[in-house]
Amino acid sequence: MSSVIHCGKYDVHVGPDMFRELEKFLARRQVFGNVVLLVDRNTRQHALPLIRERVPSLQDAPFIDVEAGERSKSIDTCTHIWNRLTEIRADRQSLLLNLGGGMICDVGGFAASVFLRGIDFIHVPTTLLSMVDSSVGGKTGINFGGFKNQIGTFTRPAAVFISPAWLRTLPDRELHSGFAEMLKHALISSREKWDALSQTSALKDMDWIPAIQDSVLMKNRIVHADFRDRHVRRTLNFGHTVGHALESYSLLHDADPLRHGEAVALGMICELYLSWKLCGLPEEILTELAAVIRRLVPAPVAPVDPEAILGIMKSDKKNAGDRIRPVLLQDIGRPVINHPVPGELVLEALGFMTRIAGEAALNS
Ligand SMILES: NC(=O)c1ccc[n+]([C@@H]2O[C@H](COP(=O)([O-])OP(=O)(O)OC[C@H]3O[C@@H](n4cnc5c(N)ncnc54)[C@H](O)[C@@H]3O)[C@@H](O)[C@H]2O)c1
Ligand SMILES: [Zn+2]
């Protein structure tokens, strides 16, 4: 059985029956001209054959494929998608089905949201991160000029279909990366949610359906209150001010860059440190949370140039003015948005994070 979460104007279907729900959805909306699938190299191999087998109307649907990885969340990929949609003769009634992780959902959603002034798209997320976070909430986008999500739109998908079946082929590192966003949802929600999630011993033993539903509900509640990201939705950015800078830096410098969720996990440790310094987060809670985050999201920490990371944060136009304004926590479940932070403290926080990561690596 699948359950349905109503996210305002679209539904999120979660459960093993999602293939049947998808087939029903496509049959109901026969106005769609052609349905076009968007995949990356990995989901072409691991997800495309199964979806075509389980959803008969997709058997002959054309597909567009792109390179895997965050570097494909780019304007070049959009050009490729728009060229292929034009070749396929997609029209205003066409539907783009994004079959992949957050990269595919973000770039596919953006490309669809402006092609012919906007065609419908749906998400079939295949990573944990895209199931609990990027497929829900209607943010689309690409990276540009060295900054994350610099260009994008607020456009809701027509529907989302989630099945944990895809997680079987997902590499461990990607699973942990997705778990970082689940931890974030819990941290900004309540002590009860945090305690439930942080007791997880091994991700492979998780009962995924209720955990994914819970995380989607937490995100949806916040998005529903502030779709355009003007106030409370910004709390979802916890860990991301520092996290995005670490991710952008890593994309430029590392052969095997940090995954998004890994960067967010490291960013959360830094922003917890800042919360302790500036917002009254008790020190023992900082220690507890940092240890749990390292245990459940053991991101590799390559040497970074802290001044360069700070420079990326300062020039990120998403920070109002030239002050860095991350989300901080007064306590679990008590986020504060737009808290100005001096640059020297950010450098201190990066030092703290590097130390914690080093200690965790020694103890593992
Ligand atoms: N729009 C939003 O609200 C929002 C929210 C959170 C994150 N994001 C974005 O999401 C992106 C990160 O998403 P992600 O972590 O899913 O990355 P991703 O899409 O790059 O996927 C990670 C890797 O897993 C592979 N993969 C996907 N599904 C697979 C499967 N079932 N089996 C085997 N391999 C599989 C992919 O090919 C890729 O190599 C970032 O760009 C981030 O900015 C967006
Ligand atoms: Zn994120």
PDB file of C-alpha atoms in Angstrom, residues 70 73 102-103 106 129 133-134 143 148-149 173-174 176-178 180-181 184 236-240 243-244 246-247 251 257-267 297 299:
ATOM      1  CA  GLU A  70      26.684  17.568  -8.965  1.00  0.00           C
ATOM      2  CA  LYS A  73      23.573  20.656 -12.283  1.00  0.00           C
ATOM      3  CA  GLY A 102      18.465  15.671  -6.245  1.00  0.00           C
ATOM      4  CA  MET A 103      20.679  16.645  -9.162  1.00  0.00           C
ATOM      5  CA  ASP A 106      16.681  20.099  -9.530  1.00  0.00           C
ATOM      6  CA  LEU A 129      18.204  12.716  -0.131  1.00  0.00           C
ATOM      7  CA  ASP A 133      14.151  16.693   0.693  1.00  0.00           C
ATOM      8  CA  SER A 134      14.766  17.833  -2.866  1.00  0.00           C
ATOM      9  CA  ASN A 143      24.605  25.991  -9.930  1.00  0.00           C
ATOM     10  CA  LYS A 148      25.051  26.619  -5.497  1.00  0.00           C
ATOM     11  CA  ASN A 149      21.491  27.049  -6.795  1.00  0.00           C
ATOM     12  CA  ARG A 173      27.971   7.057   0.976  1.00  0.00           C
ATOM     13  CA  GLU A 174      24.856   8.441  -0.770  1.00  0.00           C
ATOM     14  CA  HIS A 176      24.453   8.608   4.665  1.00  0.00           C
ATOM     15  CA  SER A 177      24.389  11.852   2.702  1.00  0.00           C
ATOM     16  CA  GLY A 178      20.576  11.672   2.507  1.00  0.00           C
ATOM     17  CA  ALA A 180      22.016  14.259   6.924  1.00  0.00           C
ATOM     18  CA  GLU A 181      18.924  16.083   5.640  1.00  0.00           C
ATOM     19  CA  LYS A 184      18.400  18.408   9.845  1.00  0.00           C
ATOM     20  CA  LEU A 236      15.455  24.427   6.340  1.00  0.00           C
ATOM     21  CA  ASN A 237      18.729  26.092   5.459  1.00  0.00           C
ATOM     22  CA  PHE A 238      20.233  24.998   8.768  1.00  0.00           C
ATOM     23  CA  GLY A 239      23.740  23.692   8.013  1.00  0.00           C
ATOM     24  CA  HIS A 240      23.623  25.073   4.474  1.00  0.00           C
ATOM     25  CA  GLY A 243      27.603  23.559   3.941  1.00  0.00           C
ATOM     26  CA  HIS A 244      27.085  25.157   0.524  1.00  0.00           C
ATOM     27  CA  LEU A 246      32.203  23.655   1.645  1.00  0.00           C
ATOM     28  CA  GLU A 247      30.381  21.919  -1.218  1.00  0.00           C
ATOM     29  CA  LEU A 251      33.504  20.868  -6.347  1.00  0.00           C
ATOM     30  CA  PRO A 257      33.887  16.027  -4.215  1.00  0.00           C
ATOM     31  CA  LEU A 258      31.854  16.051  -1.017  1.00  0.00           C
ATOM     32  CA  ARG A 259      28.269  14.914  -1.467  1.00  0.00           C
ATOM     33  CA  HIS A 260      25.615  17.523  -0.738  1.00  0.00           C
ATOM     34  CA  GLY A 261      24.434  15.872   2.482  1.00  0.00           C
ATOM     35  CA  GLU A 262      28.027  15.375   3.645  1.00  0.00           C
ATOM     36  CA  ALA A 263      28.703  19.085   3.211  1.00  0.00           C
ATOM     37  CA  VAL A 264      25.471  19.853   5.082  1.00  0.00           C
ATOM     38  CA  ALA A 265      26.511  17.534   7.943  1.00  0.00           C
ATOM     39  CA  LEU A 266      29.853  19.349   8.272  1.00  0.00           C
ATOM     40  CA  GLY A 267      28.018  22.665   7.901  1.00  0.00           C
ATOM     41  CA  VAL A 297      27.210  10.921   8.366  1.00  0.00           C
ATOM     42  CA  ALA A 299      31.876  12.638   5.636  1.00  0.00           C
TER      43      ALA A 299
END
